Amino acid sequence: DDVHLRLPLLFAGPAGNHPQAYGGKPGDCLPLFAKAHPEEATALQRAYVTAGAGAVLTPTWGANRTTLEKYGYTGDAAALNRILTAAARRTVGPDVLLGGAVSMTGQRPAPFGETPFKQIVSDYAAQAAGLKDGGADFILCEGMTNMWEARAAVLGCRTTGLPVFVTMSLHEDDESPEDLPFLSFLVT
């Protein structure tokens, strides 16, 4: 299916990685908080729709295997993404675009780290499958700070067939938090 846009498109505010926007406290894992308190997550999404947003994000920023394990969650990341996305879809309805929020895993492939690149891609693919199965219209890979993670995210998320967008985090000097120049993101 094609994604149909109504222009201008008002996008929901920046609450994707801030649990406190959903009623949590700093340091909470957003997807686990949203799972435990679905009424808070859906209330924020409902408020965005009421304000006129044409696109809203799921509370799945950090809902990848690696990040969830840091918070003690050993369940199925794809299933968690499906549950949270389905709740968001029910809340925003069929006329508002629903973006599946994806964030960095923090894994580093060789030669920078120990995780095989294919494993990182697989982790993103699992999260993206849950987002698609739950009813996402597109995937937004938010706040990438390096190219290997951005590439892994795009490769994993593209397996769904959904449109994939990527945002990069930059400092005022136009470099990423990992000191990569903005231009390197553009030419890749």
Short mmCIF file of the C-alpha atoms (twelve columns), coordinates in Angstrom:
data_MODEL
# 
_entry.id   MODEL 
# 
loop_
_atom_site.group_PDB 
_atom_site.id 
_atom_site.type_symbol 
_atom_site.label_atom_id 
_atom_site.label_alt_id 
_atom_site.label_comp_id 
_atom_site.label_asym_id 
_atom_site.label_seq_id 
_atom_site.Cartn_x 
_atom_site.Cartn_y 
_atom_site.Cartn_z 
_atom_site.pdbx_PDB_model_num 
ATOM 1   C CA . ASP A 1   0.000  0.000   0.000  1 
ATOM 2   C CA . ASP A 2   1.101  3.535   -0.704 1 
ATOM 3   C CA . VAL A 3   1.432  6.023   2.121  1 
ATOM 4   C CA . HIS A 4   -0.878 8.954   1.368  1 
ATOM 5   C CA . LEU A 5   0.132  12.308  2.772  1 
ATOM 6   C CA . ARG A 6   -2.116 15.247  3.541  1 
ATOM 7   C CA . LEU A 7   -0.017 18.362  3.189  1 
ATOM 8   C CA . PRO A 8   1.013  20.230  5.146  1 
ATOM 9   C CA . LEU A 9   1.837  17.341  7.466  1 
ATOM 10  C CA . LEU A 10  1.911  18.196  11.164 1 
ATOM 11  C CA . PHE A 11  4.124  15.664  12.925 1 
ATOM 12  C CA . ALA A 12  3.746  14.752  16.602 1 
ATOM 13  C CA . GLY A 13  6.080  16.399  19.119 1 
ATOM 14  C CA . PRO A 14  9.410  15.035  20.349 1 
ATOM 15  C CA . ALA A 15  8.335  12.567  23.021 1 
ATOM 16  C CA . GLY A 16  9.793  9.471   21.432 1 
ATOM 17  C CA . ASN A 17  12.677 9.080   23.827 1 
ATOM 18  C CA . HIS A 18  11.309 10.891  26.879 1 
ATOM 19  C CA . PRO A 19  9.331  8.613   29.211 1 
ATOM 20  C CA . GLN A 20  8.393  11.616  31.352 1 
ATOM 21  C CA . ALA A 21  6.264  12.912  28.456 1 
ATOM 22  C CA . TYR A 22  4.184  9.785   28.999 1 
ATOM 23  C CA . GLY A 23  4.036  10.132  32.777 1 
ATOM 24  C CA . GLY A 24  7.224  8.242   33.584 1 
ATOM 25  C CA . LYS A 25  10.400 9.512   35.143 1 
ATOM 26  C CA . PRO A 26  13.846 10.139  33.625 1 
ATOM 27  C CA . GLY A 27  15.726 6.882   33.281 1 
ATOM 28  C CA . ASP A 28  12.623 4.770   32.643 1 
ATOM 29  C CA . CYS A 29  12.702 2.557   29.571 1 
ATOM 30  C CA . LEU A 30  10.000 4.116   27.366 1 
ATOM 31  C CA . PRO A 31  8.652  0.899   25.772 1 
ATOM 32  C CA . LEU A 32  8.531  -0.969  29.087 1 
ATOM 33  C CA . PHE A 33  6.838  2.016   30.750 1 
ATOM 34  C CA . ALA A 34  4.316  2.206   27.874 1 
ATOM 35  C CA . LYS A 35  3.626  -1.523  28.187 1 
ATOM 36  C CA . ALA A 36  3.026  -1.220  31.940 1 
ATOM 37  C CA . HIS A 37  1.026  2.037   31.595 1 
ATOM 38  C CA . PRO A 38  -0.706 1.940   28.192 1 
ATOM 39  C CA . GLU A 39  -3.247 4.597   29.167 1 
ATOM 40  C CA . GLU A 40  -0.490 7.216   29.585 1 
ATOM 41  C CA . ALA A 41  1.091  6.415   26.216 1 
ATOM 42  C CA . THR A 42  -2.208 6.458   24.377 1 
ATOM 43  C CA . ALA A 43  -3.297 9.679   26.126 1 
ATOM 44  C CA . LEU A 44  -0.269 11.509  24.724 1 
ATOM 45  C CA . GLN A 45  -0.861 10.093  21.244 1 
ATOM 46  C CA . ARG A 46  -4.531 11.051  21.441 1 
ATOM 47  C CA . ALA A 47  -3.539 14.600  22.445 1 
ATOM 48  C CA . TYR A 48  -1.296 14.888  19.378 1 
ATOM 49  C CA . VAL A 49  -4.128 13.761  17.105 1 
ATOM 50  C CA . THR A 50  -6.539 16.200  18.772 1 
ATOM 51  C CA . ALA A 51  -3.983 18.979  18.186 1 
ATOM 52  C CA . GLY A 52  -4.026 18.150  14.469 1 
ATOM 53  C CA . ALA A 53  -1.026 15.858  13.995 1 
ATOM 54  C CA . GLY A 54  -1.146 13.922  10.759 1 
ATOM 55  C CA . ALA A 55  1.611  11.565  11.899 1 
ATOM 56  C CA . VAL A 56  2.334  10.149  15.351 1 
ATOM 57  C CA . LEU A 57  5.168  7.941   16.583 1 
ATOM 58  C CA . THR A 58  4.896  4.730   18.554 1 
ATOM 59  C CA . PRO A 59  6.412  4.577   22.073 1 
ATOM 60  C CA . THR A 60  9.005  2.096   20.834 1 
ATOM 61  C CA . TRP A 61  12.180 4.195   21.012 1 
ATOM 62  C CA . GLY A 62  14.595 1.750   22.630 1 
ATOM 63  C CA . ALA A 63  12.452 -1.339  21.988 1 
ATOM 64  C CA . ASN A 64  15.305 -3.327  20.473 1 
ATOM 65  C CA . ARG A 65  16.745 -6.474  22.015 1 
ATOM 66  C CA . THR A 66  19.978 -4.905  23.251 1 
ATOM 67  C CA . THR A 67  18.418 -1.872  24.917 1 
ATOM 68  C CA . LEU A 68  15.597 -3.900  26.470 1 
ATOM 69  C CA . GLU A 69  18.108 -6.371  27.940 1 
ATOM 70  C CA . LYS A 70  19.863 -3.455  29.685 1 
ATOM 71  C CA . TYR A 71  16.576 -2.920  31.557 1 
ATOM 72  C CA . GLY A 72  16.220 -6.614  32.426 1 
ATOM 73  C CA . TYR A 73  13.642 -7.446  29.733 1 
ATOM 74  C CA . THR A 74  14.360 -10.795 28.114 1 
ATOM 75  C CA . GLY A 75  11.053 -11.223 26.296 1 
ATOM 76  C CA . ASP A 76  10.405 -11.100 22.566 1 
ATOM 77  C CA . ALA A 77  11.279 -7.600  21.275 1 
ATOM 78  C CA . ALA A 78  9.212  -8.089  18.107 1 
ATOM 79  C CA . ALA A 79  6.143  -9.032  20.151 1 
ATOM 80  C CA . LEU A 80  6.571  -5.988  22.424 1 
ATOM 81  C CA . ASN A 81  6.807  -3.733  19.373 1 
ATOM 82  C CA . ARG A 82  3.696  -5.327  17.875 1 
ATOM 83  C CA . ILE A 83  1.701  -4.809  21.105 1 
ATOM 84  C CA . LEU A 84  2.734  -1.158  21.520 1 
ATOM 85  C CA . THR A 85  2.189  -0.374  17.845 1 
ATOM 86  C CA . ALA A 86  -1.239 -2.027  17.769 1 
ATOM 87  C CA . ALA A 87  -2.291 0.046   20.808 1 
ATOM 88  C CA . ALA A 88  -1.051 3.201   19.083 1 
ATOM 89  C CA . ARG A 89  -2.868 2.267   15.867 1 
ATOM 90  C CA . ARG A 90  -6.145 1.801   17.755 1 
ATOM 91  C CA . THR A 91  -5.613 5.182   19.409 1 
ATOM 92  C CA . VAL A 92  -4.739 7.281   16.352 1 
ATOM 93  C CA . GLY A 93  -7.128 5.531   13.976 1 
ATOM 94  C CA . PRO A 94  -6.728 4.807   10.280 1 
ATOM 95  C CA . ASP A 95  -6.517 8.414   9.065  1 
ATOM 96  C CA . VAL A 96  -3.339 9.377   10.935 1 
ATOM 97  C CA . LEU A 97  0.030  8.075   9.810  1 
ATOM 98  C CA . LEU A 98  1.726  5.937   12.425 1 
ATOM 99  C CA . GLY A 99  5.505  5.878   12.494 1 
ATOM 100 C CA . GLY A 100 7.369  3.101   14.210 1 
ATOM 101 C CA . ALA A 101 10.107 4.699   16.313 1 
ATOM 102 C CA . VAL A 102 13.482 2.954   16.196 1 
ATOM 103 C CA . SER A 103 16.607 4.056   18.053 1 
ATOM 104 C CA . MET A 104 20.229 3.076   18.376 1 
ATOM 105 C CA . THR A 105 21.100 -0.310  19.841 1 
ATOM 106 C CA . GLY A 106 24.495 0.813   21.094 1 
ATOM 107 C CA . GLN A 107 26.121 -2.267  19.561 1 
ATOM 108 C CA . ARG A 108 29.414 -1.830  17.720 1 
ATOM 109 C CA . PRO A 109 30.493 -4.090  14.872 1 
ATOM 110 C CA . ALA A 110 34.074 -5.156  14.244 1 
ATOM 111 C CA . PRO A 111 36.554 -3.526  14.069 1 
ATOM 112 C CA . PHE A 112 34.955 -1.036  16.500 1 
ATOM 113 C CA . GLY A 113 33.368 -3.665  18.723 1 
ATOM 114 C CA . GLU A 114 32.493 -7.334  19.113 1 
ATOM 115 C CA . THR A 115 28.972 -7.683  17.667 1 
ATOM 116 C CA . PRO A 116 28.701 -9.138  14.149 1 
ATOM 117 C CA . PHE A 117 27.146 -6.544  11.811 1 
ATOM 118 C CA . LYS A 118 24.555 -9.121  10.681 1 
ATOM 119 C CA . GLN A 119 23.373 -9.470  14.306 1 
ATOM 120 C CA . ILE A 120 22.762 -5.735  14.551 1 
ATOM 121 C CA . VAL A 121 20.808 -5.823  11.275 1 
ATOM 122 C CA . SER A 122 18.840 -8.811  12.594 1 
ATOM 123 C CA . ASP A 123 17.959 -6.956  15.809 1 
ATOM 124 C CA . TYR A 124 16.596 -4.042  13.779 1 
ATOM 125 C CA . ALA A 125 14.712 -6.412  11.471 1 
ATOM 126 C CA . ALA A 126 13.015 -8.070  14.453 1 
ATOM 127 C CA . GLN A 127 11.909 -4.720  15.874 1 
ATOM 128 C CA . ALA A 128 10.743 -3.521  12.457 1 
ATOM 129 C CA . ALA A 129 8.707  -6.706  11.902 1 
ATOM 130 C CA . GLY A 130 6.836  -6.052  15.136 1 
ATOM 131 C CA . LEU A 131 6.202  -2.445  14.114 1 
ATOM 132 C CA . LYS A 132 4.807  -3.502  10.746 1 
ATOM 133 C CA . ASP A 133 2.693  -6.302  12.240 1 
ATOM 134 C CA . GLY A 134 1.252  -3.824  14.747 1 
ATOM 135 C CA . GLY A 135 0.128  -1.423  12.020 1 
ATOM 136 C CA . ALA A 136 2.930  1.108   11.446 1 
ATOM 137 C CA . ASP A 137 2.821  3.006   8.149  1 
ATOM 138 C CA . PHE A 138 6.508  3.892   8.126  1 
ATOM 139 C CA . ILE A 139 9.624  3.552   10.279 1 
ATOM 140 C CA . LEU A 140 11.630 6.447   11.691 1 
ATOM 141 C CA . CYS A 141 15.170 5.609   12.797 1 
ATOM 142 C CA . GLU A 142 15.751 8.454   15.235 1 
ATOM 143 C CA . GLY A 143 18.908 10.140  16.418 1 
ATOM 144 C CA . MET A 144 21.545 7.991   14.757 1 
ATOM 145 C CA . THR A 145 25.068 9.047   15.729 1 
ATOM 146 C CA . ASN A 146 27.206 6.860   13.479 1 
ATOM 147 C CA . MET A 147 27.013 5.377   10.012 1 
ATOM 148 C CA . TRP A 148 27.326 1.685   10.908 1 
ATOM 149 C CA . GLU A 149 24.297 1.870   13.164 1 
ATOM 150 C CA . ALA A 150 22.341 3.934   10.625 1 
ATOM 151 C CA . ARG A 151 23.180 1.407   7.892  1 
ATOM 152 C CA . ALA A 152 22.219 -1.539  10.074 1 
ATOM 153 C CA . ALA A 153 18.934 0.178   10.964 1 
ATOM 154 C CA . VAL A 154 18.067 0.882   7.335  1 
ATOM 155 C CA . LEU A 155 18.985 -2.630  6.191  1 
ATOM 156 C CA . GLY A 156 16.992 -4.257  8.985  1 
ATOM 157 C CA . CYS A 157 13.966 -1.995  8.670  1 
ATOM 158 C CA . ARG A 158 13.794 -2.244  4.880  1 
ATOM 159 C CA . THR A 159 13.000 -5.951  5.215  1 
ATOM 160 C CA . THR A 160 9.433  -4.880  6.090  1 
ATOM 161 C CA . GLY A 161 8.812  -3.080  2.813  1 
ATOM 162 C CA . LEU A 162 7.707  0.012   4.761  1 
ATOM 163 C CA . PRO A 163 9.171  3.450   4.010  1 
ATOM 164 C CA . VAL A 164 12.212 4.076   6.248  1 
ATOM 165 C CA . PHE A 165 13.419 7.513   7.358  1 
ATOM 166 C CA . VAL A 166 16.591 8.300   9.295  1 
ATOM 167 C CA . THR A 167 17.476 11.285  11.458 1 
ATOM 168 C CA . MET A 168 20.989 11.982  12.659 1 
ATOM 169 C CA . SER A 169 21.989 13.639  15.933 1 
ATOM 170 C CA . LEU A 170 24.394 16.530  15.481 1 
ATOM 171 C CA . HIS A 171 26.070 19.044  17.761 1 
ATOM 172 C CA . GLU A 172 26.228 22.748  16.960 1 
ATOM 173 C CA . ASP A 173 29.568 22.188  15.178 1 
ATOM 174 C CA . ASP A 174 27.774 19.919  12.647 1 
ATOM 175 C CA . GLU A 175 29.401 16.783  14.018 1 
ATOM 176 C CA . SER A 176 27.753 13.765  15.580 1 
ATOM 177 C CA . PRO A 177 28.249 12.891  19.255 1 
ATOM 178 C CA . GLU A 178 30.882 10.471  17.946 1 
ATOM 179 C CA . ASP A 179 32.716 13.330  16.168 1 
ATOM 180 C CA . LEU A 180 31.667 12.354  12.666 1 
ATOM 181 C CA . PRO A 181 31.175 15.316  10.307 1 
ATOM 182 C CA . PHE A 182 27.713 15.934  8.907  1 
ATOM 183 C CA . LEU A 183 29.031 15.651  5.372  1 
ATOM 184 C CA . SER A 184 29.915 11.978  5.951  1 
ATOM 185 C CA . PHE A 185 26.220 11.259  6.556  1 
ATOM 186 C CA . LEU A 186 25.222 13.005  3.332  1 
ATOM 187 C CA . VAL A 187 27.653 11.249  1.012  1 
ATOM 188 C CA . THR A 188 26.954 7.757   2.284  1 
# 
